[in-house]
Each structure stands twice: as C-alpha cells, then as structure tokens.
Coordinates of C-alpha atoms in Angstrom, one line a residue:
M152 CA 0.0 0.0 0.0
S153 CA 1.4 3.4 -1.0
P154 CA 1.2 6.6 1.1
P155 CA -2.0 8.6 0.4
S156 CA -2.1 11.0 -2.5
S157 CA -2.4 14.0 -0.2
V158 CA 1.1 13.1 1.1
F159 CA 2.4 13.0 -2.4
T160 CA 1.1 16.5 -3.0
A161 CA 2.8 17.8 0.1
I162 CA 6.0 16.2 -0.9
R163 CA 6.0 17.8 -4.3
H164 CA 6.0 21.2 -2.7
A165 CA 8.5 20.5 0.2
P166 CA 11.4 23.0 0.4
I167 CA 13.9 20.1 0.7
G168 CA 14.9 17.2 -1.5
I169 CA 12.5 14.3 -0.8
A170 CA 11.9 11.2 -2.9
I171 CA 9.7 8.1 -2.1
F172 CA 10.4 4.8 -3.7
D173 CA 8.6 1.4 -3.7
R174 CA 10.5 -1.8 -2.9
G175 CA 11.7 -2.0 -6.5
M176 CA 13.2 1.6 -6.3
R177 CA 10.6 3.0 -8.6
Y178 CA 9.4 6.6 -7.8
L179 CA 6.2 7.1 -6.0
A180 CA 6.7 10.8 -5.4
A181 CA 9.5 13.4 -5.4
S182 CA 9.7 17.1 -4.4
G183 CA 10.5 19.8 -6.9
R184 CA 13.6 20.6 -4.9
F185 CA 14.9 17.1 -5.3
L186 CA 14.6 17.4 -9.0
T187 CA 16.2 20.9 -9.3
D188 CA 19.0 19.8 -7.0
Q189 CA 19.8 17.1 -9.5
G190 CA 19.7 19.6 -12.4
L191 CA 16.2 18.5 -13.7
P192 CA 13.1 20.6 -14.2
A193 CA 10.8 20.7 -11.2
D194 CA 7.9 19.2 -13.2
T195 CA 9.9 16.3 -14.6
P196 CA 7.6 13.2 -14.5
L197 CA 9.2 10.5 -12.3
V198 CA 6.4 8.4 -10.9
G199 CA 6.8 4.8 -11.9
R200 CA 10.3 5.3 -13.3
L201 CA 13.2 3.3 -11.9
H202 CA 15.6 5.5 -9.9
Y203 CA 18.6 3.9 -11.6
D204 CA 17.3 4.7 -15.1
V205 CA 16.8 8.3 -14.2
F206 CA 20.2 8.6 -12.6
P207 CA 22.4 5.9 -14.1
A208 CA 25.5 7.4 -12.5
V209 CA 24.3 6.4 -9.0
P210 CA 27.4 4.7 -7.5
Q211 CA 27.2 1.0 -6.6
R212 CA 27.8 1.7 -3.0
W213 CA 24.6 3.8 -2.9
R214 CA 22.7 1.0 -4.6
D215 CA 24.0 -1.4 -2.0
L216 CA 22.8 0.9 0.8
H217 CA 19.3 1.1 -0.7
A218 CA 19.2 -2.7 -0.7
Q219 CA 20.4 -2.9 2.9
V220 CA 17.8 -0.5 4.2
L221 CA 15.1 -2.4 2.3
N222 CA 16.4 -5.6 3.8
D223 CA 17.0 -4.7 7.4
G224 CA 14.8 -1.7 7.9
R225 CA 17.5 0.4 9.5
E226 CA 18.0 4.1 8.7
R227 CA 21.2 5.3 7.2
S228 CA 22.6 8.8 6.7
H229 CA 25.7 10.8 5.7
P230 CA 26.5 14.5 6.5
A231 CA 28.4 15.1 3.2
D232 CA 28.8 12.4 0.5
P233 CA 30.5 13.1 -2.8
F234 CA 28.4 12.5 -5.9
P235 CA 30.4 12.7 -9.2
Q236 CA 28.7 14.7 -11.9
P237 CA 28.8 14.0 -15.7
D238 CA 31.0 17.1 -16.2
G239 CA 33.6 15.7 -13.8
S240 CA 32.7 18.0 -10.9
I241 CA 31.7 16.7 -7.4
M242 CA 28.4 17.4 -5.8
W243 CA 28.4 17.0 -2.1
V244 CA 25.1 15.7 -0.7
R245 CA 23.8 15.3 2.8
W246 CA 21.3 12.5 2.8
S247 CA 19.2 10.4 5.1
L248 CA 17.6 7.1 4.0
A249 CA 14.7 5.4 5.9
P250 CA 12.1 2.7 5.1
W251 CA 8.4 3.4 5.0
R252 CA 6.0 0.7 6.1
T253 CA 2.6 -0.5 5.1
E254 CA -0.3 -0.7 7.5
A255 CA 0.7 -4.3 8.0
G256 CA 4.1 -3.2 9.2
E257 CA 6.0 -4.5 6.2
I258 CA 8.7 -2.4 4.4
G259 CA 6.9 -0.9 1.5
G260 CA 9.9 1.1 0.1
L261 CA 12.3 3.9 0.9
V262 CA 12.2 7.6 1.8
L263 CA 15.2 9.6 0.7
Y264 CA 16.0 13.0 2.1
T265 CA 18.7 15.0 0.3
E266 CA 20.3 18.4 0.6
V267 CA 23.1 19.7 -1.6
V268 CA 25.8 21.0 0.7
T269 CA 28.6 21.5 -1.9
E270 CA 29.1 25.2 -1.1
A271 CA 29.4 24.6 2.6
V272 CA 31.7 21.6 2.1
E273 CA 34.0 23.5 -0.2
A274 CA 34.1 26.4 2.2
R275 CA 35.0 24.0 5.0
M276 CA 37.6 22.3 2.9
S277 CA 39.1 25.6 1.9
L278 CA 39.2 26.6 5.6
E279 CA 40.8 23.3 6.6
A280 CA 43.4 23.7 3.8
A281 CA 44.1 27.2 5.0
E282 CA 44.4 26.0 8.5
A283 CA 46.7 23.1 7.4
R284 CA 48.9 25.6 5.5
Y285 CA 49.0 27.8 8.6
R286 CA 49.8 24.9 10.8
A287 CA 52.6 23.7 8.4
I288 CA 54.1 27.2 8.3
F289 CA 53.7 27.8 12.0
D290 CA 55.2 24.4 13.0
Q291 CA 57.9 24.1 10.4
V292 CA 59.2 27.7 10.1
A293 CA 62.9 28.0 11.1
V294 CA 62.2 30.8 13.6
G295 CA 60.2 30.6 16.9
A296 CA 56.6 31.6 16.6
A297 CA 54.0 32.2 19.4
R298 CA 50.5 33.5 19.9
V299 CA 50.4 35.5 23.1
S300 CA 47.3 36.8 24.9
P301 CA 47.1 40.5 25.7
D302 CA 48.0 39.7 29.3
G303 CA 51.2 38.0 28.3
R304 CA 50.2 34.3 28.5
F305 CA 51.5 32.0 25.8
L306 CA 48.5 30.5 23.8
E307 CA 50.3 28.6 21.2
V308 CA 54.0 28.0 20.3
N309 CA 55.8 26.1 17.6
D310 CA 58.6 23.5 18.0
R311 CA 61.4 26.0 17.2
F312 CA 60.1 28.3 20.0
C313 CA 60.3 25.4 22.4
E314 CA 63.9 24.6 21.2
I315 CA 64.9 28.2 21.8
C316 CA 63.5 28.6 25.3
G317 CA 64.1 25.0 26.4
Y318 CA 60.5 24.2 27.5
T319 CA 58.0 21.8 26.1
R320 CA 54.7 23.1 24.6
G321 CA 52.8 22.2 27.7
E322 CA 55.3 24.0 29.9
V323 CA 55.4 27.1 27.8
T324 CA 51.6 27.5 27.7
Q325 CA 51.7 27.6 31.5
L326 CA 54.0 30.7 31.4
T327 CA 53.9 34.3 30.5
F328 CA 56.5 36.2 28.5
H329 CA 57.3 38.1 31.7
Q330 CA 58.5 34.9 33.3
I331 CA 61.0 34.0 30.7
T332 CA 62.3 37.5 29.9
H333 CA 65.5 38.7 31.7
P334 CA 64.5 41.1 34.4
E335 CA 66.8 43.8 33.0
D336 CA 65.0 43.7 29.7
L337 CA 61.4 43.3 30.9
D338 CA 60.5 47.0 31.3
T339 CA 61.4 47.8 27.7
D340 CA 59.4 44.9 26.3
V341 CA 56.3 45.7 28.4
A342 CA 56.4 49.4 27.4
Q343 CA 56.5 48.4 23.7
A344 CA 53.6 45.9 24.2
R345 CA 51.5 48.6 25.9
A346 CA 52.2 51.0 23.0
L347 CA 51.1 48.3 20.6
L348 CA 47.9 47.6 22.6
A349 CA 47.1 51.3 22.7
G350 CA 47.5 51.6 18.9
R351 CA 50.4 54.0 19.0
I352 CA 52.6 51.6 17.0
A353 CA 51.8 48.9 14.5
T354 CA 54.6 46.5 15.4
Y355 CA 57.9 46.5 17.3
S356 CA 61.2 44.8 17.2
L357 CA 63.9 44.5 19.8
E358 CA 66.8 42.4 21.1
K359 CA 66.4 41.0 24.5
R360 CA 67.4 38.1 26.7
Y361 CA 65.4 35.0 27.6
L362 CA 65.9 32.9 30.6
K363 CA 65.9 29.3 29.4
K364 CA 64.7 26.4 31.4
G365 CA 67.5 25.7 33.8
G366 CA 68.6 29.4 34.0
E367 CA 70.8 29.8 31.0
V368 CA 70.6 33.3 29.5
I369 CA 70.3 33.6 25.7
W370 CA 69.8 36.6 23.3
I371 CA 66.8 36.7 21.0
G372 CA 65.6 39.0 18.2
L373 CA 61.9 39.6 18.8
T374 CA 59.3 41.0 16.4
V375 CA 55.8 41.5 17.7
S376 CA 52.5 42.5 16.0
L377 CA 48.9 42.5 17.2
V378 CA 45.8 40.8 15.8
R379 CA 42.5 42.5 16.6
T380 CA 38.9 41.1 16.7
P381 CA 36.3 42.3 14.1
A382 CA 35.3 44.8 16.8
A383 CA 38.9 46.2 16.8
E384 CA 39.6 44.9 20.3
P385 CA 43.0 43.3 21.0
D386 CA 42.8 39.5 20.4
Y387 CA 46.4 38.2 20.6
F388 CA 50.0 39.1 19.9
V389 CA 52.0 37.3 17.2
S390 CA 55.6 37.0 18.4
I391 CA 58.5 35.9 16.0
V392 CA 61.6 34.9 17.9
E393 CA 65.1 34.2 16.6
D394 CA 68.0 33.0 18.6
I395 CA 70.8 35.6 18.1
S396 CA 73.1 34.4 20.9
A397 CA 75.9 33.4 18.4
R398 CA 75.8 36.9 16.8
K399 CA 75.8 38.6 20.2
Q400 CA 78.8 36.5 21.3
A401 CA 80.6 37.4 18.1
E402 CA 79.9 41.1 18.6
A403 CA 81.2 40.9 22.1
E404 CA 84.3 39.1 20.9
Q405 CA 84.7 41.7 18.2
Q406 CA 84.4 44.5 20.8
R407 CA 86.9 42.7 23.0
Y408 CA 89.2 42.2 20.1
Q409 CA 89.0 45.9 19.2
G410 CA 89.7 46.9 22.8
Q411 CA 92.7 44.6 22.9
L412 CA 93.9 45.9 19.6
R413 CA 93.7 49.5 20.7
L414 CA 95.5 48.6 23.9
L415 CA 98.2 46.6 22.1
I416 CA 98.8 49.4 19.6
N417 CA 99.2 51.9 22.4
E418 CA 101.5 49.4 24.1
L419 CA 103.5 49.0 20.9
N420 CA 103.8 52.8 20.5
H421 CA 105.0 53.0 24.1
R422 CA 107.6 50.3 23.6
V423 CA 108.8 51.8 20.4
K424 CA 109.1 55.2 22.1
N425 CA 110.9 53.7 25.0
T426 CA 113.3 51.7 22.7
L427 CA 114.1 54.8 20.7
A428 CA 114.6 56.8 23.9
T429 CA 117.0 54.1 25.1
V430 CA 118.9 54.1 21.8
Q431 CA 119.0 57.9 21.9
S432 CA 120.4 57.9 25.4
M433 CA 122.9 55.3 24.6
A434 CA 124.1 57.3 21.6
S435 CA 124.3 60.5 23.5
Q436 CA 126.1 59.1 26.5
T437 CA 128.5 57.1 24.4
L438 CA 129.5 60.0 22.2
R439 CA 129.7 62.4 25.1
H440 CA 132.2 60.4 27.1
E441 CA 134.2 58.9 24.2
S442 CA 136.4 61.3 22.2
D443 CA 137.7 58.7 19.8
P444 CA 135.0 58.2 17.1
E445 CA 136.1 54.7 16.2
R446 CA 135.9 53.6 19.8
A447 CA 132.6 55.4 20.3
Y448 CA 131.2 53.6 17.3
G449 CA 132.4 50.2 18.6
K450 CA 130.8 50.8 22.1
F451 CA 127.5 52.0 20.6
E452 CA 127.4 49.1 18.1
A453 CA 128.0 46.6 20.9
R454 CA 125.2 48.1 23.0
L455 CA 122.8 48.0 20.1
L456 CA 123.7 44.3 19.4
G457 CA 122.9 43.5 23.1
L458 CA 119.6 45.2 22.7
S459 CA 119.0 43.4 19.5
E460 CA 119.7 40.0 21.1
V461 CA 117.0 40.4 23.7
H462 CA 114.6 41.8 21.1
E463 CA 115.1 38.6 19.1
L464 CA 114.3 36.5 22.2
L465 CA 111.1 38.5 22.9
T466 CA 110.0 38.2 19.3
R467 CA 110.4 34.4 19.5
E468 CA 108.2 34.5 22.6
R469 CA 105.7 36.7 20.7
W470 CA 106.4 39.6 23.1
H471 CA 104.8 37.9 26.1
G472 CA 108.1 38.2 27.9
A473 CA 111.1 36.0 28.3
A474 CA 112.8 33.7 30.9
L475 CA 115.5 35.4 33.0
K476 CA 118.0 32.7 32.2
G477 CA 117.4 33.1 28.5
V478 CA 117.8 36.9 28.8
A479 CA 121.1 36.4 30.7
E480 CA 122.5 33.9 28.2
R481 CA 121.6 36.2 25.2
A482 CA 123.0 39.3 26.9
L483 CA 126.4 37.5 27.6
R484 CA 126.6 35.6 24.3
P485 CA 128.7 38.4 22.6
F486 CA 131.3 38.4 25.3
V487 CA 132.2 34.7 25.9
P488 CA 132.2 31.6 23.7
A489 CA 129.3 29.3 24.0
A490 CA 131.5 26.5 25.5
S491 CA 133.2 28.8 27.9
V492 CA 133.3 28.0 31.6
Q493 CA 134.1 31.5 32.6
V494 CA 130.4 32.4 33.1
H495 CA 128.1 30.4 35.4
I496 CA 124.4 31.2 35.3
A497 CA 122.0 29.7 37.9
G498 CA 118.7 30.5 39.6
P499 CA 115.0 29.5 39.7
Q500 CA 112.6 29.9 36.8
V501 CA 111.6 33.6 36.6
W502 CA 109.5 35.1 33.8
L503 CA 110.2 38.7 32.9
Q504 CA 107.7 41.0 31.2
P505 CA 109.0 42.6 28.0
A506 CA 110.0 45.9 29.5
A507 CA 111.8 44.1 32.4
A508 CA 113.6 41.7 30.0
L509 CA 114.9 44.7 27.9
T510 CA 116.1 46.5 31.1
M511 CA 117.8 43.3 32.5
A512 CA 119.5 42.7 29.1
L513 CA 120.9 46.2 29.0
V514 CA 122.1 45.9 32.6
L515 CA 123.8 42.6 32.1
H516 CA 125.3 43.9 28.9
E517 CA 126.9 46.9 30.7
L518 CA 128.2 44.6 33.5
A519 CA 129.7 42.3 30.9
T520 CA 131.2 45.2 28.9
N521 CA 132.9 46.4 32.1
A522 CA 134.1 42.9 32.9
V523 CA 135.7 42.5 29.5
K524 CA 137.5 45.9 29.8
Y525 CA 138.5 45.8 33.5
G526 CA 137.3 42.7 35.3
A527 CA 137.1 39.0 35.2
L528 CA 136.5 38.6 31.5
S529 CA 139.7 40.5 30.7
V530 CA 141.8 37.4 31.6
E531 CA 141.3 33.8 30.7
R532 CA 141.2 32.5 34.2
G533 CA 138.5 35.0 35.3
R534 CA 135.0 33.8 36.4
I535 CA 131.6 35.4 36.7
D536 CA 128.7 33.9 38.7
V537 CA 125.3 35.2 37.8
T538 CA 122.8 33.9 40.4
W539 CA 119.4 35.0 41.6
T540 CA 116.6 34.3 44.1
F541 CA 112.9 35.0 43.6
D542 CA 110.1 35.2 46.1
E543 CA 106.9 34.4 44.3
A544 CA 104.6 35.8 46.9
S545 CA 106.2 39.3 47.0
R546 CA 107.5 39.1 43.4
A547 CA 110.9 40.2 44.8
L548 CA 113.9 39.4 42.6
Q549 CA 117.5 39.6 43.8
L550 CA 120.2 39.0 41.2
T551 CA 123.9 38.9 42.1
W552 CA 126.8 39.5 39.6
A553 CA 130.0 38.3 41.2
E554 CA 133.4 38.4 39.6
S555 CA 136.4 36.4 40.8
Q556 CA 140.0 35.5 39.7
G557 CA 140.3 38.6 37.7
P558 CA 142.7 41.6 38.0
P559 CA 142.7 43.5 41.3
V560 CA 139.7 45.9 41.5
S561 CA 139.7 49.5 42.5
P562 CA 136.8 51.9 42.6
P563 CA 136.3 54.1 39.4
T564 CA 137.4 57.7 39.5
R565 CA 134.1 58.8 37.9
R566 CA 130.6 57.4 37.4
G567 CA 130.2 56.2 33.8
F568 CA 127.2 55.8 31.6
G569 CA 127.0 52.1 32.4
S570 CA 126.5 52.8 36.1
R571 CA 123.9 55.4 35.4
L572 CA 122.1 53.1 32.9
I573 CA 122.0 50.3 35.4
E574 CA 120.6 52.4 38.2
R575 CA 118.1 54.3 36.1
G576 CA 116.8 51.2 34.4
L577 CA 116.3 49.3 37.6
R578 CA 114.6 52.3 39.3
N579 CA 112.3 53.2 36.4
E580 CA 111.3 49.8 35.0
L581 CA 111.6 47.4 37.9
R582 CA 111.2 49.6 41.0
G583 CA 114.5 48.3 42.2
S584 CA 118.1 49.3 43.0
A585 CA 121.7 48.3 42.3
T586 CA 124.5 48.0 44.9
M587 CA 128.0 47.8 43.5
R588 CA 131.0 46.7 45.5
Y589 CA 134.6 47.2 44.3
D590 CA 136.3 44.6 46.4
P591 CA 140.0 44.0 45.4
A592 CA 139.3 40.3 45.0
G593 CA 136.5 41.0 42.5
F594 CA 133.7 43.3 41.5
S595 CA 130.2 42.5 42.5
C596 CA 126.7 44.0 41.9
V597 CA 123.5 43.1 43.7
L598 CA 120.3 44.0 41.8
K599 CA 117.0 44.1 43.5
A600 CA 113.7 44.4 41.7
H601 CA 110.0 43.9 42.1
L602 CA 108.5 42.1 39.1
P603 CA 104.9 42.7 38.0
P604 CA 102.6 39.7 37.8
A605 CA 102.8 37.6 34.6
D606 CA 100.3 38.8 31.9
S607 CA 98.6 36.2 29.8
A608 CA 96.9 38.8 27.6
P609 CA 97.6 38.6 23.8
T610 CA 100.1 40.9 22.3
V611 CA 100.0 42.6 18.9
F612 CA 102.0 39.7 17.5
D613 CA 99.2 37.3 18.4
I614 CA 96.7 39.1 16.2

C-alpha cells in the first residue's frame, strides 16, 4: 500500500529534497527541490520510473545501501557524501535514507531526504586547507613563533620556539612572556607591548634576553604584531623569535678584540718610544764620554747588538716576555764563547715582562762590557757567577753579579754611563736598586727588583 495522495502532493512542494520509492526503487513521489538539486526541471515526471534509469551514475555503494535498508529496515545517513557529476565535478550531498512501512508493518519502500551542501563543504575544505597551511608554516618555520594573549600568556607556540627557550609546549603554555624575559629587559618589552595595545605603534622589534629552562641566558631577536577582533579589540600578539646568541657573542668578541687591539697598539707605541729613547740615550752618553769616534762607534754598536739580542728573544716569545735565564744567556753571548766555563748562570725559573727583559738585558750587557774591559773577562782564568733568588709571593727578585779570579779591582774615579744606565733602568722599569762593590778580589753587583705579575693577555704579535 502506498502513502495517500495528499502526502504526495505535500512532498512535491516540500522545500527540501525528498523522494519516495517502492521496494523496486521506482518513484512514487518526489519534491520539486529534489529534481532541481539534480539539475532537472521541477515538473519532470518521475512516478513509476526506476531510480537507476533516471540517474544511471548512481554509485554501486549507494545501490547497496538502498538494498540494505530495504532488507533490514535500519535508517542510514551521511553528512556530506560526494556525488560525481557528468562534467567531472563533485556534488556534495547530505542524505538520510529510511524505510516506509505498510499498514501491516511491512517495508513498502524507501524515503530519501537530500540536501546539496557543496558550497558549505567546499568552504569548510578551503578553511581546513588554509588551517593546514598555517599549521605547516607555524610548526615548520625556522624561527620561533608564538601566539600570546594581551595579558602575556602563551596561547600557542611552535617547535622552534620550544627549542629556543628549552621548554615543552605544555610547559610554555603555563607561562607568560614576563616569566622567561630577563629582568633587566622586561620594562622595555612591556612598554612596547603597551604601546602596541594602545594603537600608538603597528609593530615593534627589539633584542632582549630570555631565561631558558635551567637558568641559561640567551639573546633573541623579537618582532611582535597585534591581531585584533572584528570589533577592533586586542585579540592576541604574534611573536616571532630568533636565537641571536651566536651573533651577540661574536659582537662581544669583536668588541673585546677591538679593545685589545687599541690597547696593544698603544703598548707597541709605548715600547717603540721607550726603545728609541734608550737608543738615543745610549748614543748621547757614548758619544759624550768617548772622544775617539772609532771607539765610540764600537761601544755604541755593541750596546745595540745587546739590545737586538733580547729583542730577538722577545720576538720568539711573541712579546709575552722571556725567561730570565734566556735573557742572561743572550746578553752575555757576545762576550764569551758558547762553550766557555768563565760564566756560570744559575737561579730558579723567573719570567720577565718585555720591559723588564729589555732592562735586564741592558744591565747585564753593561756589566759584561765592564768585565771585558777591566774585570774577570779581561783574563782567561776569570770567572763570573750570575745567580738569583725569587720570592713568588712578594714578586721580589735579587740577582747577584759576582766576579772572581780577575785583575785587582779598584773603585772608578768617575761614574760612567754604564753605572747610570743600570741604576736608572732598575729604578724606572723594575722599581729596584743596584748596589755595586769594588772589592779588590772581584767586583760584585747586587740587583734588587719587584716584578709585575705575569700577563697572559695577547700581544700585537698574536693578532
């Protein structure tokens, strides 16, 4: 038994797609909307026609569903099912399929409700695609990205942001940007955020420090903009974060390097001036007290060679300084053969700063010059002992020059340049003094000095 004719009349004018079939899937009635949704005129005659003849493109899976409902009497539905069209496009249909029963309770056929939802589905798919693109960019971008509420809470962060700050996503979303910003940088950041909320600026960028999980301090480059609601109210901040710790460290190293370079250039200028002043003084004093030009030239050349020897030693040590023993050996090398037993050098390891090494070399050179002319080195049996002691705590150095087995010694009738050079060098460069004894058995000189601490800073030769 079919539904009454009055029902069919109501169905034809229903504002939704409705079709009623008998058990053989032949049309008993259909609404005009059902026809127009399928691209047919609203008055197309359908009664008595087989559904699959009218729409031969009906997929097999739908035909199977029709048979299942007719067989078990259970309703089926789908919120958005794709229905291929002859032109290759896809129509998305929301449908519901239910059996209708006779007065005897038997399944008489099917009732199909349909609604074309193509526009809504495509809009949803477009939105989902946009969200997927956003998620891919947000999660995979090489910089840190975060959505932050107007009160500073982290709403959403990407993986790179978590790597930068050292927290997991779950941990970050329990924090505010105030909590991970270095206290010294917080006021500036907050002031900029307030200006952004007030509309005085459109965006802001700054460099600040984050406190990573565990307390490590890192530098970041931060760019912040504000997203507003349709009502122009603040919705959330978008923060882009880049780890710039390596660049900051490089900048600090560059600044340190520039500072060292300026210091070293100044030091080099000072050393050159001091060396030139020493050479000028040596030339002036040598020429003043020596009337014979040839002898004056010889003395001056010998003193320059002594200065050159220690310069060579300092250059080998990249002007960090030199060992006292090496300075003594270099200073005495021009006066005695390498295999000679006339000179004995002994003492603990002592490191001299460059200025102290130059001064000590000049002092020893003058003492050796005097020994060659008048003292122990003027005879083959003469002997010189150069010994020293050093107190590490007080940095006090005492060096003794003792001559023996040489000619009888008598005090000089006048103070020569050598004596003045020794005393002045010790006093100016080493805050020390020299005590000379002219014992008939041999000349001796006790040098006392206070050495500055060893400096491990690089010199201009290290750059």
